[in-house]
Tab-separated table of C-alpha atoms in Angstrom:
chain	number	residue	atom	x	y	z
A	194	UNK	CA	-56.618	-24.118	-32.347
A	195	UNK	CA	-56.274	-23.446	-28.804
A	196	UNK	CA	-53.640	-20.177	-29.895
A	197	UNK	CA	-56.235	-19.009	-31.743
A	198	UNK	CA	-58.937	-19.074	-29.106
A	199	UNK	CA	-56.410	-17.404	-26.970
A	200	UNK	CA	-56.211	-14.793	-29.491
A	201	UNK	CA	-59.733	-14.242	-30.113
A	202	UNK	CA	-60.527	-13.965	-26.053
A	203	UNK	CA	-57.614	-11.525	-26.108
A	204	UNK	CA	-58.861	-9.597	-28.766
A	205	UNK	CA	-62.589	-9.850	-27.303
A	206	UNK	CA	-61.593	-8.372	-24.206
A	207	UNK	CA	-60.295	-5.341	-25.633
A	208	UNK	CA	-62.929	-2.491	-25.790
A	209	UNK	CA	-63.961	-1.373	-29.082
A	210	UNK	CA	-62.718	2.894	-29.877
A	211	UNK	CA	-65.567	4.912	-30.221
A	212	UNK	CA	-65.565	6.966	-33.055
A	213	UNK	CA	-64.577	10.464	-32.383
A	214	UNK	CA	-65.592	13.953	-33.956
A	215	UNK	CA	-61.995	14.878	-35.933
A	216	UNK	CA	-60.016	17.350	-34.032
A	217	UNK	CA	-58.257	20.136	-35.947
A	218	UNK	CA	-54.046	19.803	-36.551
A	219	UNK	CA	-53.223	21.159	-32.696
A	220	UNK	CA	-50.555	24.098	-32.586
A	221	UNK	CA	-48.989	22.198	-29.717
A	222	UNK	CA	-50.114	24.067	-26.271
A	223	UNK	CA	-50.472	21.197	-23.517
A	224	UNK	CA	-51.944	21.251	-20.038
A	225	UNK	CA	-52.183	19.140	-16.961
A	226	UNK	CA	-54.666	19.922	-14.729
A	227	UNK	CA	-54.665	18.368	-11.349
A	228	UNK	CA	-53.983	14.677	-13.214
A	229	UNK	CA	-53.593	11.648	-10.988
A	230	UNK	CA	-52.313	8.189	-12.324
A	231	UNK	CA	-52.339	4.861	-11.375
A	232	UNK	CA	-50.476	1.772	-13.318
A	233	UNK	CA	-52.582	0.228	-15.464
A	234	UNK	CA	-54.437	-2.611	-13.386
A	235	UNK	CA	-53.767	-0.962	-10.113
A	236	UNK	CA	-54.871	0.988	-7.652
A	237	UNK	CA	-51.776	2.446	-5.812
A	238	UNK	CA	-51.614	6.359	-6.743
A	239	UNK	CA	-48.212	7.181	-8.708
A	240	UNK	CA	-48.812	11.144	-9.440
A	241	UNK	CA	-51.083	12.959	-7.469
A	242	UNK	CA	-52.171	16.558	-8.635
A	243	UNK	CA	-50.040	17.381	-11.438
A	244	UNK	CA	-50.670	20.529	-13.071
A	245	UNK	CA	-48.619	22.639	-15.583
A	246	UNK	CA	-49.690	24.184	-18.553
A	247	UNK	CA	-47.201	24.784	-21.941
A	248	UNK	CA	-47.212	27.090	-24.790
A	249	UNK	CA	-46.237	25.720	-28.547
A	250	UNK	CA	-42.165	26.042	-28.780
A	251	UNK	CA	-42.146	25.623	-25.005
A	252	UNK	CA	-39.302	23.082	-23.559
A	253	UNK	CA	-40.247	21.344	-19.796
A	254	UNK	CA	-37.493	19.066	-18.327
A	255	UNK	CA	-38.913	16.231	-15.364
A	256	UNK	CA	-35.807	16.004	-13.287
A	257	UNK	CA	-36.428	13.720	-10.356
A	258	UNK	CA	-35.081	10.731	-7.976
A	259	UNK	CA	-35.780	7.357	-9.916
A	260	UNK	CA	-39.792	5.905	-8.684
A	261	UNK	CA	-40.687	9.692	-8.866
A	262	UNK	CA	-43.028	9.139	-11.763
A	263	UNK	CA	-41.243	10.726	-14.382
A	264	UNK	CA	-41.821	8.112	-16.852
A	265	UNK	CA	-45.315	7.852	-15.882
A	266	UNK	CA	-45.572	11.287	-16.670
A	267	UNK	CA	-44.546	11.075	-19.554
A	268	UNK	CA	-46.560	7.666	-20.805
A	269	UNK	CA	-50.002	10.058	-19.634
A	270	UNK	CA	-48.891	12.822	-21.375
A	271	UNK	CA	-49.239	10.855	-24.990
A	272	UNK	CA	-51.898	8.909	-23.633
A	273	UNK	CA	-50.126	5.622	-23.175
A	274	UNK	CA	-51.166	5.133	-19.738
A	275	UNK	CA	-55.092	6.493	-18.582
A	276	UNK	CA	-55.637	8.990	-16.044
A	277	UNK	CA	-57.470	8.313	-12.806
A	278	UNK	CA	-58.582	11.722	-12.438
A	279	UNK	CA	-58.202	15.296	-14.098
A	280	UNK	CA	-57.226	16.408	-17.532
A	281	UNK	CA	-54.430	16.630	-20.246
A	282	UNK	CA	-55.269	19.211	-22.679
A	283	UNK	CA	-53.968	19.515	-25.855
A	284	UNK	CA	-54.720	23.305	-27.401
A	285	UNK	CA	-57.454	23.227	-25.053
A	286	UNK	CA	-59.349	19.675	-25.798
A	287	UNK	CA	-59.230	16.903	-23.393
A	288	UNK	CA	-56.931	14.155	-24.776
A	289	UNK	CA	-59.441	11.436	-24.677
A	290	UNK	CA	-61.448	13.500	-27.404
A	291	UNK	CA	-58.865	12.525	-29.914
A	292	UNK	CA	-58.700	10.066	-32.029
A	293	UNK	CA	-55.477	7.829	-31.080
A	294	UNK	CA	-54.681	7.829	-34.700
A	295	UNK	CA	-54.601	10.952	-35.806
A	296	UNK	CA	-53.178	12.397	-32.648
A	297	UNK	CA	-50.172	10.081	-33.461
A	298	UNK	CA	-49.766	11.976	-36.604
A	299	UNK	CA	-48.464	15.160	-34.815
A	300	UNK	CA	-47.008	13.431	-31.576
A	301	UNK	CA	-43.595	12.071	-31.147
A	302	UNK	CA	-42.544	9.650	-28.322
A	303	UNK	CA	-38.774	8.144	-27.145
A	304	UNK	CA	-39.959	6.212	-24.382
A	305	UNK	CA	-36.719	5.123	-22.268
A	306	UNK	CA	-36.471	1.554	-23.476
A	307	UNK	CA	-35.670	2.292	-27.342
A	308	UNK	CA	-37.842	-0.694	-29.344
A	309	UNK	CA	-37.379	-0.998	-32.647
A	310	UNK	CA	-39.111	-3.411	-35.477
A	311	UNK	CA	-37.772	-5.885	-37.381
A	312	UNK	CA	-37.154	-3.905	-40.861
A	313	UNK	CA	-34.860	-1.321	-41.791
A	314	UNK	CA	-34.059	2.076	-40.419
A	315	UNK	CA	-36.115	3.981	-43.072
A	316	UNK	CA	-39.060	2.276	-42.233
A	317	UNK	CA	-38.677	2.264	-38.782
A	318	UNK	CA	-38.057	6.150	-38.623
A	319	UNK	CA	-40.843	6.560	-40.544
A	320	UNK	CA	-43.126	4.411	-38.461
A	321	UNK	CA	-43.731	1.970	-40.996
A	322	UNK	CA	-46.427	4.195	-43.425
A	323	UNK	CA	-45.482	5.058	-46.980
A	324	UNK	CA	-43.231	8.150	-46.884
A	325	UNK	CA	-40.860	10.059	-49.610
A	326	UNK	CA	-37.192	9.416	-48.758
A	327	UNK	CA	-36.776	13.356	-48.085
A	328	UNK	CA	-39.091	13.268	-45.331
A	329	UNK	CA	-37.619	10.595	-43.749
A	330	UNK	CA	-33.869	11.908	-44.633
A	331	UNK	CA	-35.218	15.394	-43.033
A	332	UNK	CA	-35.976	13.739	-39.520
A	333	UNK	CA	-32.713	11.934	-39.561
A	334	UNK	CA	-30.960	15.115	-39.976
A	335	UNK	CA	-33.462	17.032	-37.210
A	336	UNK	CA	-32.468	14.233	-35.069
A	337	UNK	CA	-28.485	14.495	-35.744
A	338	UNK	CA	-28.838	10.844	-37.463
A	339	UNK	CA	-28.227	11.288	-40.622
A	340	UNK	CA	-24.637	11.059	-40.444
A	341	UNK	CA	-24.734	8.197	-38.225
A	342	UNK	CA	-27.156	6.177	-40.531
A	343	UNK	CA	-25.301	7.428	-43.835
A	344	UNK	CA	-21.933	5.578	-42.423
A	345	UNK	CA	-23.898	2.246	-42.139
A	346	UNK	CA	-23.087	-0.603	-45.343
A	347	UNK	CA	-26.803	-0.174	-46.647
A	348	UNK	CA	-27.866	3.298	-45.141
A	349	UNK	CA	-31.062	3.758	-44.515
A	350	UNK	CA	-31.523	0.252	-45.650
A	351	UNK	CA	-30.103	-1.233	-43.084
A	352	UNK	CA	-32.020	-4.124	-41.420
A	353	UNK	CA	-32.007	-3.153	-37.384
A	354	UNK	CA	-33.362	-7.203	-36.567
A	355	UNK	CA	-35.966	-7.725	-34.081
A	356	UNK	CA	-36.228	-5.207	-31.619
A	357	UNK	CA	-32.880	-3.081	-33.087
A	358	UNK	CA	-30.968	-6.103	-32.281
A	359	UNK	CA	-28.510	-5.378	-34.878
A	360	UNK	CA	-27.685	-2.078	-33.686
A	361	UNK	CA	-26.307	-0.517	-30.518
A	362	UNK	CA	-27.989	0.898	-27.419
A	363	UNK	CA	-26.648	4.546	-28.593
A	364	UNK	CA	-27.849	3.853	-32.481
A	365	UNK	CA	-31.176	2.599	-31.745
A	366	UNK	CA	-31.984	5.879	-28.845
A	367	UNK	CA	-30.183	8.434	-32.195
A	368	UNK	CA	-32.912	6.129	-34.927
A	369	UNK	CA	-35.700	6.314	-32.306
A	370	UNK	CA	-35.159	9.784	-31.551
A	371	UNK	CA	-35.511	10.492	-35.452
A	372	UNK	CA	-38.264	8.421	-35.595
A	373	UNK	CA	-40.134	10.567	-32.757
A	374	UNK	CA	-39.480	14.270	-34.901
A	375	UNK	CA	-40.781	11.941	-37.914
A	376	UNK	CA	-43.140	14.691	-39.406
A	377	UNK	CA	-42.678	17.537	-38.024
A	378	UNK	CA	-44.934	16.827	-34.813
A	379	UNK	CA	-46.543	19.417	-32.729
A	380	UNK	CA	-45.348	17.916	-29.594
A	381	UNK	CA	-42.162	15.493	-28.586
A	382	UNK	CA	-41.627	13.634	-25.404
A	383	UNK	CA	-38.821	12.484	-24.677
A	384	UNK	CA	-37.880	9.683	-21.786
A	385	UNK	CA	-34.014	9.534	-20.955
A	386	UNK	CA	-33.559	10.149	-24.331
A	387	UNK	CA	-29.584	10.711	-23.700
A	388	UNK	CA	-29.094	7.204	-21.554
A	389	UNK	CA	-27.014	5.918	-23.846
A	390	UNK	CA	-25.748	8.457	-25.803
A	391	UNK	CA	-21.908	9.646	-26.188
A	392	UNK	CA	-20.417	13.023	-26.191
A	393	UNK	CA	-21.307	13.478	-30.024
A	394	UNK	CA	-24.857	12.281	-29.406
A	395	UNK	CA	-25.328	14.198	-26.155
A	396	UNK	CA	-24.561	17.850	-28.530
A	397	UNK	CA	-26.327	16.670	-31.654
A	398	UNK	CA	-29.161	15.859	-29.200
A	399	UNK	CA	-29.119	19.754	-27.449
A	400	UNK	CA	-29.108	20.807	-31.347
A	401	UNK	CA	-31.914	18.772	-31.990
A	402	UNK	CA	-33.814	20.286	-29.214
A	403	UNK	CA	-32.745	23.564	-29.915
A	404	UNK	CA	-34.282	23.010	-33.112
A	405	UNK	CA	-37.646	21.933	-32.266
A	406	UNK	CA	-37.889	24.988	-30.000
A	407	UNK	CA	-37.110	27.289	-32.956
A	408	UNK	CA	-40.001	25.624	-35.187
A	409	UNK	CA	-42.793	25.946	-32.551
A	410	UNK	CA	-42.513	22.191	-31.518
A	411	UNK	CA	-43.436	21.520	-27.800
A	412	UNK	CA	-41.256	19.306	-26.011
A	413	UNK	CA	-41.247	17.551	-22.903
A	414	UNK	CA	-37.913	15.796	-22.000
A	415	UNK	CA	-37.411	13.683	-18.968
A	416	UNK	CA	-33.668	13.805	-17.957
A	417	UNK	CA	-30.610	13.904	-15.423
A	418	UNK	CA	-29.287	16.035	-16.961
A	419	UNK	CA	-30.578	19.836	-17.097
A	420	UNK	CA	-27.862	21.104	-19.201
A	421	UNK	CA	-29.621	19.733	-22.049
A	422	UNK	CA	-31.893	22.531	-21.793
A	423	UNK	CA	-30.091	25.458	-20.142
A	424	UNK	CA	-29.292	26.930	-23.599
């Protein structure tokens, strides 16, 4: 009993979405203008005037000293974390006119710590909704998975545990990174999205960006490593 009235002044304190007027499928041209951030909960300023605008097919790499705010960055950009002041535009609309839901449908976020859910790879790529198998074999391959996946005992059946426990750091960044280009999305961010990755994984993931460019997809990468997109 006293979970439960945990749960329900938890869930009480949580403000109710407002019901938004349905945006149009974006092309994927994004724009920061003059956005400051703050952690959630605070009030210390951790970006300041941040302003940049992007065309669809359009690749930006954050390269930065760790504490720069390249994560945050990339948390406001898909409207994980609020901004204190300014604007993220997406095809000209302010981000906060969207509804979270359907925005989700052509967004695609790697944030730098890779969590999975308990179920199996298929489902997890494909975010859990009801999907063919060829859509969610096509963001595999987009995401140079497939092969990876295809060599497991039970494929794309394969149960990754709670949290990807059953896999390793580089298989769980390769199955999140499909599950981010899961539909085609307009626009990908990606946070470290090579941390863990090997030699292999380091080219299929310049292929995979490579890819996304040549199909009109923005994409945002944060990264140490500006090779990724020098080609």
């Amino acid at each position: 009993r006293q979970a439960w009235n945990r749960l329900e002044a938890l869930l009480g304190a949580v403000p109710q979405q407002p019901e938004r007027t349905p945006m149009p499928a974006p092309k994927g041209a994004i724009a920061a203008e003059n956005v400051t951030v703050t952690a959630p909960g605070r009030q210390q300023i951790i970006l300041k005037g941040v302003s940049f605008a992007l065309t669809p097919g359009d690749v930006l790499a954050i390269v930065g000293p760790s504490a720069a705010g390249k994560s945050t960055l990339a948390r406001t950009l898909v409207g994980v974390w609020p901004i204190a002041s300014g604007a993220v535009r997406i095809d000209g609309s302010d981000l906060r006119h969207w509804d979270p839901e359907r925005l989700g449908l052509f967004m695609g976020y790697l944030p730098q710590d890779v969590e999975l859910f308990g179920g199996t790879i298929g489902e997890n790529i494909a975010r859990f909704r009801a999907s063919k198998p060829e859509d969610i074999r096509a963001a595999a391959t987009l995401a140079g998975a497939a092969q990876l996946i295809e060599e497991m005992p039970k494929g794309y059946d394969t149960d990754v545990g709670d949290g990807g426990v059953a896999l390793s750091a580089g298989q769980r960044q390769r199955v999140g990174l499909a599950r981010a280009v899961f539909g085609n999305p307009r626009l990908v961010v990606l946070d470290e999205p090579n941390a863990n990755l090997d030699v292999a994984g380091d080219e299929a993931l310049s292929e995979t960006i490579r890819r996304l460019k040549g199909q009109g997809t923005t994409t945002v990468l944060v990264t140490h490593k500006p090779s990724l997109v020098t080609d």
